[in-house]
PDB file of C-alpha atoms in Angstrom:
ATOM      1  CA  THR A  33      37.382 124.881 -46.308  1.00  0.00           C
ATOM      2  CA  LEU A  34      38.687 121.761 -48.021  1.00  0.00           C
ATOM      3  CA  PHE A  35      36.271 119.515 -49.933  1.00  0.00           C
ATOM      4  CA  ARG A  36      37.590 116.310 -51.316  1.00  0.00           C
ATOM      5  CA  SER A  37      41.120 117.663 -51.576  1.00  0.00           C
ATOM      6  CA  ILE A  38      39.895 120.850 -53.480  1.00  0.00           C
ATOM      7  CA  PRO A  39      40.267 123.928 -51.348  1.00  0.00           C
ATOM      8  CA  ILE A  40      37.346 126.273 -51.485  1.00  0.00           C
ATOM      9  CA  PHE A  41      37.866 129.823 -50.319  1.00  0.00           C
ATOM     10  CA  THR A  42      34.519 131.332 -49.326  1.00  0.00           C
ATOM     11  CA  ALA A  43      34.049 135.032 -48.656  1.00  0.00           C
ATOM     12  CA  SER A  44      30.770 136.676 -47.525  1.00  0.00           C
ATOM     13  CA  ILE A  45      30.554 140.392 -48.413  1.00  0.00           C
ATOM     14  CA  LYS A  46      27.836 142.760 -47.360  1.00  0.00           C
ATOM     15  CA  VAL A  47      27.530 145.852 -49.354  1.00  0.00           C
ATOM     16  CA  PHE A  48      25.310 148.847 -48.222  1.00  0.00           C
ATOM     17  CA  VAL A  49      24.388 151.282 -51.029  1.00  0.00           C
ATOM     18  CA  ASP A  50      22.703 154.633 -51.279  1.00  0.00           C
ATOM     19  CA  ARG A  51      20.831 155.833 -54.323  1.00  0.00           C
ATOM     20  CA  VAL A  52      22.157 159.088 -55.494  1.00  0.00           C
ATOM     21  CA  GLU A  53      20.202 161.254 -57.921  1.00  0.00           C
ATOM     22  CA  VAL A  54      21.638 164.017 -60.095  1.00  0.00           C
ATOM     23  CA  TYR A  55      19.406 166.982 -60.846  1.00  0.00           C
ATOM     24  CA  GLY A  56      20.362 169.722 -63.226  1.00  0.00           C
ATOM     25  CA  ASP A  57      23.974 170.558 -63.044  1.00  0.00           C
ATOM     26  CA  ARG A  58      26.204 167.484 -62.535  1.00  0.00           C
ATOM     27  CA  GLN A  59      28.074 169.294 -59.760  1.00  0.00           C
ATOM     28  CA  GLU A  60      24.974 169.146 -57.475  1.00  0.00           C
ATOM     29  CA  LEU A  61      24.411 165.752 -56.055  1.00  0.00           C
ATOM     30  CA  ASN A  62      21.242 165.091 -53.955  1.00  0.00           C
ATOM     31  CA  LYS A  63      20.818 161.875 -51.994  1.00  0.00           C
ATOM     32  CA  SER A  64      17.511 160.180 -52.286  1.00  0.00           C
ATOM     33  CA  ILE A  65      15.693 160.242 -49.065  1.00  0.00           C
ATOM     34  CA  GLN A  66      13.975 156.984 -49.704  1.00  0.00           C
ATOM     35  CA  LEU A  67      16.611 154.452 -48.830  1.00  0.00           C
ATOM     36  CA  ASN A  68      14.624 151.424 -49.855  1.00  0.00           C
ATOM     37  CA  GLU A  69      14.621 152.466 -53.534  1.00  0.00           C
ATOM     38  CA  VAL A  70      17.493 150.092 -54.460  1.00  0.00           C
ATOM     39  CA  ASN A  71      15.434 147.582 -56.506  1.00  0.00           C
ATOM     40  CA  GLU A  72      16.331 143.866 -57.083  1.00  0.00           C
ATOM     41  CA  ASP A  73      17.598 144.641 -60.643  1.00  0.00           C
ATOM     42  CA  ALA A  74      20.042 147.274 -59.251  1.00  0.00           C
ATOM     43  CA  LYS A  75      21.161 144.838 -56.513  1.00  0.00           C
ATOM     44  CA  HIS A  76      21.721 142.090 -59.006  1.00  0.00           C
ATOM     45  CA  MET A  77      23.826 144.596 -61.271  1.00  0.00           C
ATOM     46  CA  ILE A  78      26.016 145.586 -58.337  1.00  0.00           C
ATOM     47  CA  GLU A  79      26.488 141.899 -57.277  1.00  0.00           C
ATOM     48  CA  THR A  80      27.569 140.963 -60.794  1.00  0.00           C
ATOM     49  CA  LYS A  81      29.910 143.937 -61.014  1.00  0.00           C
ATOM     50  CA  ILE A  82      31.590 143.022 -57.784  1.00  0.00           C
ATOM     51  CA  LYS A  83      32.062 139.434 -58.873  1.00  0.00           C
ATOM     52  CA  GLN A  84      33.470 140.587 -62.325  1.00  0.00           C
ATOM     53  CA  GLU A  85      36.002 142.791 -60.644  1.00  0.00           C
ATOM     54  CA  PHE A  86      37.073 140.070 -58.253  1.00  0.00           C
ATOM     55  CA  ALA A  87      37.468 137.520 -61.046  1.00  0.00           C
ATOM     56  CA  SER A  88      39.667 140.204 -63.013  1.00  0.00           C
ATOM     57  CA  SER A  89      41.801 140.751 -59.833  1.00  0.00           C
ATOM     58  CA  LEU A  90      42.069 137.086 -59.130  1.00  0.00           C
ATOM     59  CA  SER A  91      43.269 136.488 -62.667  1.00  0.00           C
ATOM     60  CA  VAL A  92      46.011 138.922 -62.131  1.00  0.00           C
ATOM     61  CA  LEU A  93      46.928 137.392 -58.674  1.00  0.00           C
ATOM     62  CA  ARG A  94      47.018 133.918 -60.213  1.00  0.00           C
ATOM     63  CA  GLU A  95      49.076 135.037 -63.178  1.00  0.00           C
ATOM     64  CA  ASN A  96      51.691 136.588 -60.790  1.00  0.00           C
ATOM     65  CA  LYS A  97      51.511 133.889 -58.200  1.00  0.00           C
ATOM     66  CA  THR A  98      50.702 136.618 -55.773  1.00  0.00           C
ATOM     67  CA  ASP A  99      48.641 135.790 -52.649  1.00  0.00           C
ATOM     68  CA  PHE A 100      47.518 139.326 -51.768  1.00  0.00           C
ATOM     69  CA  LEU A 101      44.385 137.858 -50.128  1.00  0.00           C
ATOM     70  CA  ASP A 102      46.346 135.705 -47.518  1.00  0.00           C
ATOM     71  CA  VAL A 103      44.688 132.563 -48.789  1.00  0.00           C
ATOM     72  CA  TYR A 104      47.768 130.503 -47.969  1.00  0.00           C
ATOM     73  CA  TYR A 105      47.638 131.756 -44.382  1.00  0.00           C
ATOM     74  CA  GLN A 106      43.943 131.243 -44.036  1.00  0.00           C
ATOM     75  CA  PHE A 107      44.107 127.562 -45.162  1.00  0.00           C
ATOM     76  CA  TYR A 108      47.302 126.899 -43.190  1.00  0.00           C
ATOM     77  CA  GLN A 109      45.792 128.240 -40.005  1.00  0.00           C
ATOM     78  CA  LYS A 110      42.363 126.543 -40.450  1.00  0.00           C
ATOM     79  CA  ASN A 111      43.195 123.283 -41.989  1.00  0.00           C
ATOM     80  CA  ARG A 112      46.985 122.789 -41.891  1.00  0.00           C
ATOM     81  CA  LYS A 113      47.115 119.025 -42.430  1.00  0.00           C
ATOM     82  CA  ASN A 114      44.789 118.938 -45.406  1.00  0.00           C
ATOM     83  CA  PHE A 115      46.340 121.939 -46.980  1.00  0.00           C
ATOM     84  CA  LYS A 116      49.842 120.604 -46.789  1.00  0.00           C
ATOM     85  CA  GLU A 117      48.679 117.399 -48.357  1.00  0.00           C
ATOM     86  CA  PHE A 118      46.987 119.517 -51.156  1.00  0.00           C
ATOM     87  CA  LEU A 119      50.219 121.367 -51.809  1.00  0.00           C
ATOM     88  CA  LYS A 120      52.143 118.139 -52.207  1.00  0.00           C
ATOM     89  CA  THR A 121      49.803 117.203 -55.161  1.00  0.00           C
ATOM     90  CA  LEU A 122      50.850 120.282 -57.120  1.00  0.00           C
ATOM     91  CA  GLU A 123      53.813 120.530 -59.584  1.00  0.00           C
ATOM     92  CA  ASP A 124      54.507 124.021 -58.381  1.00  0.00           C
ATOM     93  CA  SER A 125      53.205 124.702 -54.834  1.00  0.00           C
ATOM     94  CA  GLU A 126      53.623 128.481 -55.487  1.00  0.00           C
ATOM     95  CA  ASP A 127      50.911 128.126 -58.122  1.00  0.00           C
ATOM     96  CA  PHE A 128      48.369 127.017 -55.502  1.00  0.00           C
ATOM     97  CA  LEU A 129      45.874 129.851 -56.332  1.00  0.00           C
ATOM     98  CA  ASN A 130      45.272 128.249 -59.763  1.00  0.00           C
ATOM     99  CA  HIS A 131      43.913 125.099 -57.916  1.00  0.00           C
ATOM    100  CA  ILE A 132      41.630 126.800 -55.376  1.00  0.00           C
ATOM    101  CA  VAL A 133      37.898 127.495 -55.937  1.00  0.00           C
ATOM    102  CA  PHE A 134      36.781 130.855 -54.894  1.00  0.00           C
ATOM    103  CA  LYS A 135      33.228 131.349 -53.812  1.00  0.00           C
ATOM    104  CA  LEU A 136      31.733 134.829 -53.083  1.00  0.00           C
ATOM    105  CA  ASN A 137      28.502 135.289 -51.252  1.00  0.00           C
ATOM    106  CA  ILE A 138      27.444 138.828 -51.815  1.00  0.00           C
ATOM    107  CA  THR A 139      24.479 140.716 -50.196  1.00  0.00           C
ATOM    108  CA  VAL A 140      23.483 144.167 -51.436  1.00  0.00           C
ATOM    109  CA  ASP A 141      21.206 146.241 -49.141  1.00  0.00           C
ATOM    110  CA  ALA A 142      20.030 149.815 -49.114  1.00  0.00           C
ATOM    111  CA  ASP A 143      21.945 151.810 -46.409  1.00  0.00           C
TER     112      ASP A 143
END
């Protein structure tokens, strides 16, 4: 999506989790039968961790000018005219990742 000449890359991620409880010896894993026991605090912690890991990965991609996420292709295919205009505004068009806003919509649910 391009909004006022600023590209916004939006990704919706749905994560399904199971709660795993360890009883006694760490070698024995028992899955919890109650799947709805993933509370809101745990969901928020998982969402935060995913966003932190994405931000860390994105930092490396930006530093190395590496488009592992195919952002260029996505914008070029969906909004070629506006994206080409955006690239013309940059001093270094290979550094486009540093000028894109990334938005993650994360939903965490019990599996």
